mmCIF file of C-alpha atoms and ligand atoms in Angstrom:
data_model
loop_
_atom_site.group_PDB
_atom_site.id
_atom_site.type_symbol
_atom_site.label_atom_id
_atom_site.label_comp_id
_atom_site.label_asym_id
_atom_site.label_seq_id
_atom_site.Cartn_x
_atom_site.Cartn_y
_atom_site.Cartn_z
ATOM 1 C CA UNK S 274 8.305 0.425 1.405
ATOM 2 C CA UNK S 275 5.675 2.848 1.369
ATOM 3 C CA UNK S 276 3.834 2.735 4.906
ATOM 4 C CA UNK S 277 6.590 0.780 7.349
ATOM 5 C CA UNK S 278 5.192 2.462 10.036
ATOM 6 C CA UNK S 279 2.108 0.404 9.963
ATOM 7 C CA UNK S 280 1.048 -2.424 10.799
ATOM 8 C CA UNK S 281 1.334 -4.821 7.283
ATOM 9 C CA UNK S 282 4.502 -2.680 6.292
ATOM 10 C CA UNK S 283 5.829 -3.100 8.915
ATOM 11 C CA UNK S 284 5.173 -7.036 8.884
ATOM 12 C CA UNK S 285 6.221 -6.840 5.072
ATOM 13 C CA UNK S 286 9.302 -4.899 5.701
ATOM 14 C CA UNK S 287 10.108 -7.884 8.167
ATOM 15 C CA UNK S 288 9.670 -10.626 6.057
ATOM 16 C CA UNK S 289 11.352 -8.798 2.872
ATOM 17 C CA UNK S 290 14.201 -8.625 5.187
ATOM 18 C CA UNK S 291 14.058 -11.906 7.077
ATOM 19 C CA UNK S 292 14.754 -12.686 3.095
ATOM 20 C CA UNK S 293 17.643 -11.382 2.431
ATOM 21 C CA UNK S 294 15.791 -8.054 0.644
ATOM 22 C CA UNK S 295 17.979 -4.824 1.527
ATOM 23 C CA UNK S 296 15.096 -2.313 2.548
ATOM 24 C CA UNK S 297 14.293 1.590 2.948
ATOM 25 C CA UNK S 298 11.979 2.385 5.199
ATOM 26 C CA UNK S 299 9.569 5.390 4.352
ATOM 27 C CA UNK S 300 6.012 6.224 6.510
ATOM 28 C CA UNK S 301 4.556 8.422 8.477
ATOM 29 C CA UNK S 302 5.219 8.041 12.405
ATOM 30 C CA UNK S 303 8.762 8.534 12.146
ATOM 31 C CA UNK S 304 8.524 7.349 15.807
ATOM 32 C CA UNK S 305 7.522 3.562 14.648
ATOM 33 C CA UNK S 306 10.203 3.918 11.736
ATOM 34 C CA UNK S 307 12.704 4.739 14.752
ATOM 35 C CA UNK S 308 12.058 1.394 16.040
ATOM 36 C CA UNK S 309 11.722 -0.661 12.512
ATOM 37 C CA UNK S 310 15.314 0.661 11.136
ATOM 38 C CA UNK S 311 16.824 -0.528 14.603
ATOM 39 C CA UNK S 312 15.210 -3.717 15.050
ATOM 40 C CA UNK S 313 15.912 -3.868 11.624
ATOM 41 C CA UNK S 314 20.124 -3.802 11.385
ATOM 42 C CA UNK S 315 20.107 -0.015 10.819
ATOM 43 C CA UNK S 316 17.669 0.570 7.497
ATOM 44 C CA UNK S 317 17.380 3.536 5.995
ATOM 45 C CA UNK S 318 14.109 5.715 7.012
ATOM 46 C CA UNK S 319 12.591 8.565 5.904
ATOM 47 C CA UNK S 320 9.259 10.596 7.183
ATOM 48 C CA UNK S 321 6.603 11.346 4.568
ATOM 49 C CA UNK S 322 3.670 12.208 4.632
ATOM 50 C CA UNK S 323 -0.021 11.558 2.016
ATOM 51 C CA UNK S 324 -0.424 15.556 1.364
ATOM 52 C CA UNK S 325 3.588 16.074 -0.262
ATOM 53 C CA UNK S 326 2.300 14.757 -2.618
ATOM 54 C CA UNK S 327 6.503 15.455 -4.539
ATOM 55 C CA UNK S 328 7.275 14.133 -1.672
ATOM 56 C CA UNK S 329 6.173 11.066 -2.393
ATOM 57 C CA UNK S 330 6.654 10.992 -6.041
ATOM 58 C CA UNK S 331 10.519 11.114 -4.419
ATOM 59 C CA UNK S 332 10.754 8.011 -2.557
ATOM 60 C CA UNK S 333 11.663 5.826 -5.068
ATOM 61 C CA UNK S 334 15.237 8.506 -5.859
ATOM 62 C CA UNK S 335 15.646 7.769 -2.540
ATOM 63 C CA UNK S 336 15.218 4.996 -1.618
ATOM 64 C CA UNK S 337 18.016 4.136 -5.177
ATOM 65 C CA UNK S 338 20.333 6.160 -3.519
ATOM 66 C CA UNK S 339 20.371 4.974 -0.484
ATOM 67 C CA UNK S 340 20.569 1.205 -2.012
ATOM 68 C CA UNK S 341 22.406 1.406 -4.792
ATOM 69 C CA UNK S 342 19.397 0.391 -6.792
ATOM 70 C CA UNK S 343 15.444 -0.960 -6.072
ATOM 71 C CA UNK S 344 14.545 -4.108 -7.442
ATOM 72 C CA UNK S 345 10.978 -3.014 -6.141
ATOM 73 C CA UNK S 346 8.300 -0.670 -4.343
ATOM 74 C CA UNK S 347 6.080 -1.989 -1.830
ATOM 75 C CA UNK S 348 3.137 0.474 -0.621
ATOM 76 C CA UNK S 349 0.584 0.341 1.922
ATOM 77 C CA UNK S 350 -0.748 3.717 3.133
ATOM 78 C CA UNK S 351 -3.927 4.452 3.584
ATOM 79 C CA UNK S 352 -7.032 4.723 5.981
ATOM 80 C CA UNK S 353 -10.489 3.639 6.125
ATOM 81 C CA UNK S 354 -13.823 5.948 6.181
ATOM 82 C CA UNK S 355 -17.343 4.978 7.478
ATOM 83 C CA UNK S 356 -20.726 6.484 6.681
ATOM 84 C CA UNK S 357 -23.616 6.389 4.724
ATOM 85 C CA UNK S 358 -22.268 8.393 1.165
ATOM 86 C CA UNK S 359 -24.580 11.433 2.757
ATOM 87 C CA UNK S 360 -23.313 12.065 5.683
ATOM 88 C CA UNK S 361 -19.369 11.164 4.635
ATOM 89 C CA UNK S 362 -18.105 15.618 4.620
ATOM 90 C CA UNK S 363 -16.018 16.369 1.525
ATOM 91 C CA UNK S 364 -13.441 17.185 3.144
ATOM 92 C CA UNK S 365 -13.534 13.522 4.584
ATOM 93 C CA UNK S 366 -13.596 11.840 0.809
ATOM 94 C CA UNK S 367 -11.059 14.198 -0.173
ATOM 95 C CA UNK S 368 -9.114 12.812 2.246
ATOM 96 C CA UNK S 369 -10.120 9.517 2.321
ATOM 97 C CA UNK S 370 -8.964 9.680 -2.050
ATOM 98 C CA UNK S 371 -5.925 11.671 -0.693
ATOM 99 C CA UNK S 372 -4.153 9.451 1.018
ATOM 100 C CA UNK S 373 -6.029 5.386 -0.557
ATOM 101 C CA UNK S 374 -5.246 6.953 -4.263
ATOM 102 C CA UNK S 375 -2.990 9.917 -5.322
ATOM 103 C CA UNK S 376 -0.406 9.499 -2.659
ATOM 104 C CA UNK S 377 0.600 5.778 -3.563
ATOM 105 C CA UNK S 378 -0.176 6.531 -7.280
ATOM 106 C CA UNK S 379 2.373 9.721 -7.135
ATOM 107 C CA UNK S 380 5.539 7.285 -5.050
ATOM 108 C CA UNK S 381 4.630 4.673 -7.797
ATOM 109 C CA UNK S 382 4.347 7.572 -10.299
ATOM 110 C CA UNK S 383 8.036 8.992 -8.851
ATOM 111 C CA UNK S 384 9.665 4.864 -9.212
ATOM 112 C CA UNK S 385 8.951 4.006 -12.496
ATOM 113 C CA UNK S 386 11.926 4.803 -14.102
ATOM 114 C CA UNK S 387 13.784 3.864 -10.448
ATOM 115 C CA UNK S 388 13.100 0.847 -10.915
ATOM 116 C CA UNK S 389 15.044 -2.034 -12.832
ATOM 117 C CA UNK S 390 13.426 -4.141 -15.588
ATOM 118 C CA UNK S 391 11.423 -6.641 -14.305
ATOM 119 C CA UNK S 392 11.197 -5.126 -10.560
ATOM 120 C CA UNK S 393 8.237 -4.492 -8.862
ATOM 121 C CA UNK S 394 5.259 -1.771 -8.318
ATOM 122 C CA UNK S 395 2.702 -2.896 -5.628
ATOM 123 C CA UNK S 396 0.444 -1.480 -3.452
ATOM 124 C CA UNK S 397 -2.580 -2.874 -1.342
ATOM 125 C CA UNK S 398 -5.427 -2.160 -2.430
ATOM 126 C CA UNK S 399 -9.042 -4.700 -0.707
ATOM 127 C CA UNK S 400 -11.624 -6.887 -1.571
ATOM 128 C CA UNK S 401 -13.982 -4.141 -0.709
ATOM 129 C CA UNK S 402 -12.609 -3.398 -4.560
ATOM 130 C CA UNK S 403 -14.573 -6.326 -6.070
ATOM 131 C CA UNK S 404 -17.346 -6.106 -3.542
ATOM 132 C CA UNK S 405 -18.260 -2.941 -2.196
ATOM 133 C CA UNK S 406 -20.159 -2.415 0.966
ATOM 134 C CA UNK S 407 -22.609 -0.653 2.113
ATOM 135 C CA UNK S 408 -21.320 2.550 4.389
ATOM 136 C CA UNK S 409 -17.656 3.023 3.047
ATOM 137 C CA UNK S 410 -18.594 4.182 -0.250
ATOM 138 C CA UNK S 411 -15.326 6.650 -0.421
ATOM 139 C CA UNK S 412 -13.260 4.214 0.842
ATOM 140 C CA UNK S 413 -14.893 2.042 -1.679
ATOM 141 C CA UNK S 414 -14.266 4.356 -4.713
ATOM 142 C CA UNK S 415 -10.864 5.503 -3.526
ATOM 143 C CA UNK S 416 -9.849 1.587 -3.322
ATOM 144 C CA UNK S 417 -11.166 0.767 -6.761
ATOM 145 C CA UNK S 418 -9.674 4.082 -7.901
ATOM 146 C CA UNK S 419 -6.214 3.085 -7.195
ATOM 147 C CA UNK S 420 -6.667 -1.132 -8.401
ATOM 148 C CA UNK S 421 -8.204 1.206 -12.240
ATOM 149 C CA UNK S 422 -4.571 3.513 -12.127
ATOM 150 C CA UNK S 423 -2.456 0.028 -11.052
ATOM 151 C CA UNK S 424 -4.224 -2.235 -14.353
ATOM 152 C CA UNK S 425 -2.797 0.602 -16.464
ATOM 153 C CA UNK S 426 0.266 0.904 -14.927
ATOM 154 C CA UNK S 427 0.714 -2.611 -15.139
ATOM 155 C CA UNK S 428 -0.177 -2.747 -19.020
ATOM 156 C CA UNK S 429 2.130 0.192 -19.676
ATOM 157 C CA UNK S 430 5.004 -1.540 -18.195
ATOM 158 C CA UNK S 431 4.605 -4.378 -19.436
ATOM 159 C CA UNK S 432 6.910 -3.430 -21.693
ATOM 160 C CA UNK S 433 10.036 -3.458 -19.011
ATOM 161 C CA UNK S 434 8.166 -6.673 -17.922
ATOM 162 C CA UNK S 435 7.377 -4.189 -14.487
ATOM 163 C CA UNK S 436 5.435 -6.578 -12.628
ATOM 164 C CA UNK S 437 2.676 -4.845 -11.041
ATOM 165 C CA UNK S 438 0.747 -6.237 -8.222
ATOM 166 C CA UNK S 439 -2.777 -4.976 -6.696
ATOM 167 C CA UNK S 440 -3.266 -6.656 -3.412
ATOM 168 C CA UNK S 441 -6.911 -7.225 -2.791
ATOM 169 C CA UNK S 442 -6.449 -8.338 0.680
ATOM 170 C CA UNK S 443 -9.912 -9.442 2.885
ATOM 171 C CA UNK S 444 -10.463 -8.004 6.318
ATOM 172 C CA UNK S 445 -7.464 -8.787 8.775
ATOM 173 C CA UNK S 446 -7.091 -8.260 12.550
ATOM 174 C CA UNK S 447 -4.504 -5.504 12.616
ATOM 175 C CA UNK S 448 -6.841 -2.551 13.694
ATOM 176 C CA UNK S 449 -7.339 -0.093 10.372
ATOM 177 C CA UNK S 450 -10.971 -0.394 10.533
ATOM 178 C CA UNK S 451 -11.228 1.145 14.266
ATOM 179 C CA UNK S 452 -8.672 3.540 12.918
ATOM 180 C CA UNK S 453 -10.837 5.159 10.588
ATOM 181 C CA UNK S 454 -10.996 8.722 9.782
ATOM 182 C CA UNK S 455 -14.560 8.868 9.950
ATOM 183 C CA UNK S 456 -17.837 6.847 11.092
ATOM 184 C CA UNK S 457 -17.386 3.099 13.103
ATOM 185 C CA UNK S 458 -17.011 0.355 10.817
ATOM 186 C CA UNK S 459 -19.627 -1.827 10.339
ATOM 187 C CA UNK S 460 -20.355 -5.245 12.287
ATOM 188 C CA UNK S 461 -17.173 -7.349 11.086
ATOM 189 C CA UNK S 462 -15.733 -11.453 11.682
ATOM 190 C CA UNK S 463 -13.264 -11.978 13.039
ATOM 191 C CA UNK S 464 -10.257 -10.783 9.989
ATOM 192 C CA UNK S 465 -7.709 -13.213 9.107
ATOM 193 C CA UNK S 466 -4.350 -13.200 10.318
ATOM 194 C CA UNK S 467 -1.840 -10.023 8.635
ATOM 195 C CA UNK S 468 1.463 -12.170 8.578
ATOM 196 C CA UNK S 469 -0.257 -15.036 6.903
ATOM 197 C CA UNK S 470 -1.235 -12.388 4.534
ATOM 198 C CA UNK S 471 1.841 -10.826 3.960
ATOM 199 C CA UNK S 472 3.711 -13.875 3.567
ATOM 200 C CA UNK S 473 1.518 -15.273 0.818
ATOM 201 C CA UNK S 474 2.053 -10.721 -0.838
ATOM 202 C CA UNK S 475 5.686 -11.333 0.050
ATOM 203 C CA UNK S 476 6.321 -14.733 -1.619
ATOM 204 C CA UNK S 477 4.581 -12.776 -4.646
ATOM 205 C CA UNK S 478 7.140 -10.250 -4.773
ATOM 206 C CA UNK S 479 9.444 -12.755 -5.492
ATOM 207 C CA UNK S 480 7.685 -14.312 -7.648
ATOM 208 C CA UNK S 481 6.988 -18.225 -5.605
ATOM 209 C CA UNK S 482 3.387 -17.896 -5.937
ATOM 210 C CA UNK S 483 0.591 -17.500 -8.210
ATOM 211 C CA UNK S 484 -0.047 -13.684 -8.412
ATOM 212 C CA UNK S 485 -2.646 -10.963 -7.941
ATOM 213 C CA UNK S 486 -0.381 -9.391 -11.632
ATOM 214 C CA UNK S 487 -1.529 -6.543 -13.948
ATOM 215 C CA UNK S 488 0.292 -6.367 -16.763
ATOM 216 C CA UNK S 489 -1.056 -9.714 -18.599
ATOM 217 C CA UNK S 490 -4.071 -9.152 -20.183
ATOM 218 C CA UNK S 491 -4.894 -7.420 -23.163
HETATM 219 N N1 LIG G 584 -6.128 -4.453 7.772
HETATM 220 C C1 LIG G 584 -7.268 -5.030 6.453
HETATM 221 O O1 LIG G 584 -8.260 -5.739 7.125
HETATM 222 C C2 LIG G 584 -7.238 -4.609 5.884
HETATM 223 C C3 LIG G 584 -7.926 -5.139 4.804
HETATM 224 C C4 LIG G 584 -7.475 -4.666 2.814
HETATM 225 C C5 LIG G 584 -6.539 -3.258 2.936
HETATM 226 N N2 LIG G 584 -6.037 -2.840 3.647
HETATM 227 C C6 LIG G 584 -4.712 -1.841 3.605
HETATM 228 O O2 LIG G 584 -3.674 -2.078 4.081
HETATM 229 C C7 LIG G 584 -2.830 -1.361 4.445
HETATM 230 C C8 LIG G 584 -2.029 -1.248 5.218
HETATM 231 O O3 LIG G 584 -3.297 -1.311 6.867
HETATM 232 P P1 LIG G 584 -2.826 -1.941 7.481
HETATM 233 O O4 LIG G 584 -3.847 -2.455 8.557
HETATM 234 O O5 LIG G 584 -1.756 -2.259 7.976
HETATM 235 O O6 LIG G 584 -3.327 0.060 8.742
HETATM 236 P P2 LIG G 584 -2.241 0.472 9.433
HETATM 237 O O7 LIG G 584 -1.352 -0.033 10.438
HETATM 238 O O8 LIG G 584 -3.397 2.007 9.848
HETATM 239 O O9 LIG G 584 -2.183 1.291 8.448
HETATM 240 C C9 LIG G 584 -1.876 2.172 7.585
HETATM 241 C C10 LIG G 584 -0.567 3.051 7.352
HETATM 242 O O10 LIG G 584 -0.437 4.335 6.391
HETATM 243 C C11 LIG G 584 -0.778 5.623 6.595
HETATM 244 N N3 LIG G 584 -1.122 6.408 6.338
HETATM 245 C C12 LIG G 584 -1.791 6.802 7.172
HETATM 246 N N4 LIG G 584 -2.142 8.061 6.764
HETATM 247 C C13 LIG G 584 -1.222 8.627 6.334
HETATM 248 C C14 LIG G 584 -0.844 9.931 6.103
HETATM 249 N N5 LIG G 584 -1.482 11.352 5.947
HETATM 250 N N6 LIG G 584 0.259 9.977 5.434
HETATM 251 C C15 LIG G 584 1.477 9.558 5.166
HETATM 252 N N7 LIG G 584 0.770 7.654 5.834
HETATM 253 C C16 LIG G 584 -0.631 7.701 6.352
HETATM 254 C C17 LIG G 584 -0.159 4.674 7.882
HETATM 255 O O11 LIG G 584 1.458 5.484 8.357
HETATM 256 P P3 LIG G 584 1.511 6.189 10.612
HETATM 257 O O12 LIG G 584 0.607 4.744 11.019
HETATM 258 O O13 LIG G 584 3.055 6.333 10.914
HETATM 259 O O14 LIG G 584 0.131 6.853 10.659
HETATM 260 C C18 LIG G 584 -0.212 3.373 8.087
HETATM 261 O O15 LIG G 584 1.811 3.287 7.425
HETATM 262 C C19 LIG G 584 -4.261 0.254 3.881
HETATM 263 O O16 LIG G 584 -3.857 0.687 2.718
HETATM 264 C C20 LIG G 584 -5.442 -0.072 4.112
HETATM 265 O O17 LIG G 584 -6.276 0.342 3.470
HETATM 266 C C21 LIG G 584 -6.443 -3.152 5.372
#
């Protein structure tokens, strides 16, 4: 579980644990990870940063060793950025792509060979993939790039029955937009309940609900 220090990642870790899964936690904020580890009865935890792609790619090997195998990997890392396309500095655009595309792809790339056949590889993209909004060109483009990458991963993984998930979640009340790296979020209607969204996501990981899966088409 990469991104366990965040709101959705923390909820997903708790939900998976509550359903009997044994979970390894990875995240940036070591304080929040430590709290979650305690709450989940001593789950193994490891810090990482999106800019250390080797570190991202090594997470699955670490988790597999800690847990004695891996049934799946879920990545909930991400950061928002807002502003008209011409106003977003290049360094910020680079940051948005590093955190929203390169990091999740590195985590999952490192997991492909380590997840059991029939296991899952999953990441959260967002509804912006289908409906990019004004003032978030780089954030939406980064999520669309990750979605495209997951689509190819799903097709490549069919031979091993790997289940690849691209969770295109709608706006949720996690405070995510208020933690943007640049700019202010547009006026948004009240978001959905994060716990409900995570519950549905975990249902899909467990194969208990119709899924937003890649790998079933040509
Ligand atoms: N909330 C929504 O409305 C919504 C809607 C659609 C999609 N999403 C996606 O859902 C995912 C989780 O969002 P959330 O709502 O749970 O927000 P969040 O609490 O801010 O979670 C973001 C996660 O990304 C991590 N992160 C950010 N920058 C990082 C970096 N440089 N290196 C390593 N980790 C980094 C954060 O780590 P720290 O907390 O430790 O800094 C945190 O674990 C994101 O990918 C977001 O794009 C959210």
